[in-house]
Amino acid sequence: MGKRKAVVSLRECVACGCCMKVCPRGAISIPKGIHAEINEELCVGCGKCAKECPAGIITLEVAEQ
Amino acid sequence: MKQKKKWYDFLWIFSLTYLILGFFNILFAWLGLLCFFIPLIIAIAKGNKAYCNKYCGRGQLFSLIEGRFGLSRRKDIPKWMKSKYFRYGFLIFFFLMFFLMLWNTYLVFAGTKSLSTAVTLLWTFKLPWHQAYHGTVFSEGVAQFAFGFYSVMLTSTVLGFLTMVLFKPRSWCVYCPMGTMTQLICKARNVTSSQK
């Protein structure tokens, strides 16, 4: 089974940065102020960001390899 | 792994102090303009939401209070509240109310209206706030703006607090007019810069 990674619904993201603050791996950035971006190399799928996201638009999904 | 706290992680102290100072002397409400212009300047000049992401003391205050006292139900925000219709609609409504406040300030400046030493909560409820007014050396309009601006700040704090309890700690961020506005600026900037 593949590893789970955080996935952001780009259309719904408000770019508030709550996910960025809780990510223990520093895997999230909001480079252009439009939506959050997950660095899949760093993401360990812990789900902290999904729990924190006030809009509830981050899900954990099994990455396709 | 606990991340090391940076200087800006303490900006919640500024937000809290602001609310307290405004209770004692309304003229401090003018400082709130910082929370209005800094995010806009960052969005326009740098094209990002660093203000929301790092510096917003309001957001920090919500997550801090929640973390300390566990007040939030931590439920997902309803779908309609995160829809673009609601977010943009709320931004427009907030702007209209803001201009109404500026208009009232103008009327006091012009002398057609007398100063009202009240704070209007949720655009409806007038709270007597005389204790915070000790006269001003400037026009009374200066104080009227302070009352108006403090009303905006207190209203958004109350709304943010309510949605913090009902949903997630920083639910306010989803429909915060400043956040919506800076995101729109970033979107616009990105469209124009990618066309170059």
Coordinates of C-alpha atoms in Angstrom, one line a residue:
Chain A
M1 CA 0.0 0.0 0.0
G2 CA 1.2 3.5 -0.9
K3 CA 1.9 6.1 1.7
R4 CA -0.7 8.7 2.6
K5 CA 0.0 12.3 1.8
A6 CA -1.9 15.5 2.5
V7 CA -3.8 16.9 -0.5
V8 CA -5.1 20.5 -0.6
S9 CA -8.3 21.4 -2.5
L10 CA -6.7 24.3 -4.3
R11 CA -10.0 25.9 -5.4
E12 CA -11.3 26.1 -1.8
C13 CA -8.1 27.0 0.0
V14 CA -8.1 30.4 1.6
A15 CA -4.4 30.6 2.1
C16 CA -4.6 31.4 5.8
G17 CA -1.5 29.4 6.7
C18 CA -2.9 27.4 9.7
C19 CA -1.6 24.2 8.1
M20 CA 1.8 25.7 7.6
K21 CA 2.1 26.6 11.2
V22 CA 1.3 23.1 12.5
C23 CA 3.2 21.0 10.0
P24 CA 6.0 19.4 12.0
R25 CA 8.1 18.8 8.8
G26 CA 7.8 22.3 7.3
A27 CA 6.4 20.7 4.2
I28 CA 3.8 23.3 3.5
S29 CA 4.2 26.7 1.9
I30 CA 1.9 29.3 0.5
P31 CA 4.2 30.9 -2.1
K32 CA 1.8 33.1 -3.9
G33 CA -0.8 33.8 -1.3
I34 CA -3.4 31.9 -3.3
H35 CA -3.3 28.4 -1.9
A36 CA -1.1 26.1 0.2
E37 CA 1.3 23.7 -1.5
I38 CA 2.4 20.4 0.0
N39 CA 5.9 19.2 -0.6
E40 CA 5.3 15.5 -1.1
E41 CA 8.9 14.6 -0.5
L42 CA 8.6 16.0 3.0
C43 CA 5.0 15.1 3.9
V44 CA 4.7 12.1 6.1
G45 CA 0.9 12.0 6.1
C46 CA 0.5 12.7 9.8
G47 CA -2.7 14.6 9.2
K48 CA -2.1 17.5 11.6
C49 CA -2.8 20.0 8.8
A50 CA -6.0 18.3 7.9
K51 CA -7.1 18.5 11.5
E52 CA -6.2 22.2 11.8
C53 CA -7.5 23.5 8.5
P54 CA -10.4 25.8 9.4
A55 CA -12.0 25.3 6.0
G56 CA -11.5 21.5 6.3
I57 CA -10.2 21.2 2.8
I58 CA -7.1 19.1 3.3
T59 CA -7.5 15.4 3.0
L60 CA -5.1 12.5 3.3
E61 CA -4.9 10.4 0.2
V62 CA -2.8 7.5 -0.9
A63 CA -0.3 8.8 -3.4
E64 CA -0.3 7.2 -6.8
Q65 CA 3.1 5.9 -7.7
Chain B
M1 CA 9.4 18.2 16.9
K2 CA 8.5 21.5 18.3
Q3 CA 9.2 24.5 16.2
K4 CA 11.1 27.4 17.7
K5 CA 9.0 30.4 18.3
K6 CA 9.8 33.5 16.3
W7 CA 9.3 37.1 17.3
Y8 CA 6.1 37.3 15.2
D9 CA 4.5 34.4 17.2
F10 CA 4.0 36.9 20.0
L11 CA 1.9 39.4 18.0
W12 CA -1.2 38.1 19.7
I13 CA -0.1 40.3 22.6
F14 CA -0.5 43.3 20.3
S15 CA -4.1 42.2 19.4
L16 CA -5.0 41.6 23.0
T17 CA -3.5 44.9 24.2
Y18 CA -5.3 46.7 21.4
L19 CA -8.7 45.5 22.6
I20 CA -7.9 46.3 26.2
L21 CA -6.6 49.8 25.4
G22 CA -9.7 50.6 23.4
F23 CA -11.7 49.9 26.5
F24 CA -9.9 52.7 28.4
N25 CA -9.2 55.2 25.7
I26 CA -10.9 54.9 22.4
L27 CA -8.2 56.9 20.5
F28 CA -6.0 53.9 20.6
A29 CA -8.4 52.4 18.1
W30 CA -6.5 54.3 15.4
L31 CA -3.7 51.8 15.9
G32 CA -6.0 49.2 14.3
L33 CA -5.3 50.7 10.9
L34 CA -2.0 48.8 11.1
C35 CA -4.0 45.6 10.8
F36 CA -5.6 47.0 7.8
F37 CA -2.8 48.5 5.9
I38 CA 0.1 46.1 6.6
P39 CA -1.7 43.0 5.0
L40 CA -2.6 45.1 2.0
I41 CA 0.8 46.5 1.6
I42 CA 2.4 43.1 1.8
A43 CA -0.1 41.6 -0.7
I44 CA 0.4 44.5 -3.1
A45 CA 4.1 44.8 -2.8
K46 CA 5.2 41.2 -2.3
G47 CA 2.2 39.3 -3.7
N48 CA 1.8 36.9 -0.8
K49 CA -0.3 36.4 2.4
A50 CA 2.6 36.6 4.8
Y51 CA 0.4 38.7 7.1
C52 CA -2.2 35.9 7.5
N53 CA 0.4 33.2 7.4
K54 CA 2.7 34.7 10.0
Y55 CA 1.9 38.0 11.6
C56 CA -1.8 38.0 12.2
G57 CA -2.2 38.5 16.0
R58 CA -6.0 37.9 15.7
G59 CA -5.5 34.4 14.4
Q60 CA -2.8 33.7 16.9
L61 CA -5.1 34.8 19.7
F62 CA -7.9 32.5 18.6
S63 CA -5.6 29.4 18.3
L64 CA -4.0 30.3 21.6
I65 CA -7.3 30.8 23.6
E66 CA -8.6 27.6 22.1
G67 CA -5.4 25.7 22.9
R68 CA -5.4 26.9 26.5
F69 CA -9.1 26.4 27.2
G70 CA -10.3 23.9 24.6
L71 CA -13.3 26.0 23.8
S72 CA -13.8 24.8 20.2
R73 CA -16.0 22.0 19.1
R74 CA -13.5 21.4 16.4
K75 CA -16.2 20.6 13.8
D76 CA -15.9 21.3 10.1
I77 CA -17.2 24.6 9.0
P78 CA -20.5 24.3 7.0
K79 CA -20.0 24.2 3.3
W80 CA -21.8 27.4 2.6
M81 CA -19.5 29.4 4.9
K82 CA -16.4 28.5 2.9
S83 CA -18.1 29.0 -0.5
K84 CA -16.9 31.9 -2.7
Y85 CA -20.4 33.4 -2.6
F86 CA -20.3 33.8 1.2
R87 CA -16.7 34.9 1.4
Y88 CA -17.1 37.6 -1.3
G89 CA -20.5 38.5 -0.1
F90 CA -19.2 39.0 3.4
L91 CA -16.3 41.1 2.0
I92 CA -18.7 43.4 0.2
F93 CA -21.0 43.6 3.2
F94 CA -18.0 44.5 5.4
F95 CA -16.9 47.1 3.0
L96 CA -20.4 48.7 2.8
M97 CA -20.5 48.9 6.6
F98 CA -17.0 50.3 6.6
F99 CA -18.0 53.1 4.2
L100 CA -21.1 53.8 6.3
M101 CA -18.8 54.2 9.2
L102 CA -16.6 56.6 7.3
W103 CA -19.6 58.5 6.2
N104 CA -20.7 58.9 9.8
T105 CA -17.3 60.1 10.7
Y106 CA -17.4 62.6 7.9
L107 CA -20.8 63.9 9.2
V108 CA -19.2 64.5 12.6
F109 CA -16.2 66.2 11.1
A110 CA -18.6 68.4 9.1
G111 CA -20.5 69.2 12.2
T112 CA -23.9 67.9 11.0
K113 CA -23.9 65.1 13.5
S114 CA -22.8 65.0 17.1
L115 CA -20.3 62.5 18.4
S116 CA -21.8 59.3 19.6
T117 CA -19.7 57.7 22.4
A118 CA -20.9 54.2 21.7
V119 CA -19.5 51.0 20.2
T120 CA -21.7 49.3 17.7
L121 CA -21.5 45.6 18.0
L122 CA -22.5 43.4 15.0
W123 CA -23.6 46.6 13.2
T124 CA -26.7 46.7 15.4
F125 CA -26.2 46.8 19.1
K126 CA -25.1 50.1 20.6
L127 CA -22.9 49.5 23.7
P128 CA -22.3 52.6 25.8
W129 CA -18.6 53.3 25.8
H130 CA -18.4 56.6 27.5
Q131 CA -15.6 55.4 29.8
A132 CA -13.2 55.4 26.9
Y133 CA -13.7 59.0 25.9
H134 CA -11.8 61.7 27.6
G135 CA -12.1 64.4 25.0
T136 CA -9.8 65.0 22.1
V137 CA -7.5 67.9 21.1
F138 CA -8.5 67.3 17.5
S139 CA -11.9 67.4 15.8
E140 CA -14.6 65.2 17.3
G141 CA -14.5 63.3 14.0
V142 CA -11.2 61.9 15.1
A143 CA -12.9 60.3 18.1
Q144 CA -15.9 59.2 15.9
F145 CA -13.6 57.3 13.6
A146 CA -12.0 55.7 16.6
F147 CA -15.4 54.5 17.9
G148 CA -16.3 53.3 14.4
F149 CA -13.0 51.5 13.9
Y150 CA -13.1 49.9 17.3
S151 CA -16.6 48.7 16.5
V152 CA -15.3 47.0 13.4
M153 CA -12.5 45.3 15.4
L154 CA -14.7 44.2 18.3
T155 CA -17.4 42.9 15.9
S156 CA -14.9 40.8 14.0
T157 CA -13.5 39.5 17.3
V158 CA -17.0 38.5 18.5
L159 CA -17.8 36.8 15.2
G160 CA -14.4 35.1 15.2
F161 CA -15.0 33.9 18.7
L162 CA -18.4 32.5 17.9
T163 CA -17.1 30.6 14.9
M164 CA -14.1 29.5 17.0
V165 CA -16.5 27.9 19.5
L166 CA -18.8 26.4 16.9
F167 CA -16.2 25.1 14.4
K168 CA -12.4 25.3 14.4
P169 CA -10.1 27.7 16.3
R170 CA -9.3 29.8 13.3
S171 CA -12.6 29.5 11.4
W172 CA -12.6 33.3 11.2
C173 CA -9.7 33.0 8.7
V174 CA -12.1 31.4 6.3
Y175 CA -14.3 34.4 5.9
C176 CA -12.0 37.2 7.2
P177 CA -12.5 40.1 4.8
M178 CA -8.9 41.1 5.0
G179 CA -7.9 37.5 4.1
T180 CA -10.3 37.3 1.2
M181 CA -9.1 40.7 0.0
T182 CA -5.4 39.9 0.2
Q183 CA -6.0 36.6 -1.5
L184 CA -7.9 38.4 -4.3
I185 CA -4.9 40.8 -4.7
C186 CA -2.5 37.9 -4.8
K187 CA -4.7 36.2 -7.5
A188 CA -4.8 39.4 -9.5
R189 CA -1.1 39.9 -9.2
N190 CA -0.4 36.4 -10.2
V191 CA -2.5 36.7 -13.4
T192 CA -0.8 39.9 -14.4
S193 CA 2.7 38.6 -13.6
S194 CA 2.2 35.4 -15.5
Q195 CA 1.1 37.4 -18.6
K196 CA 4.4 39.2 -18.7

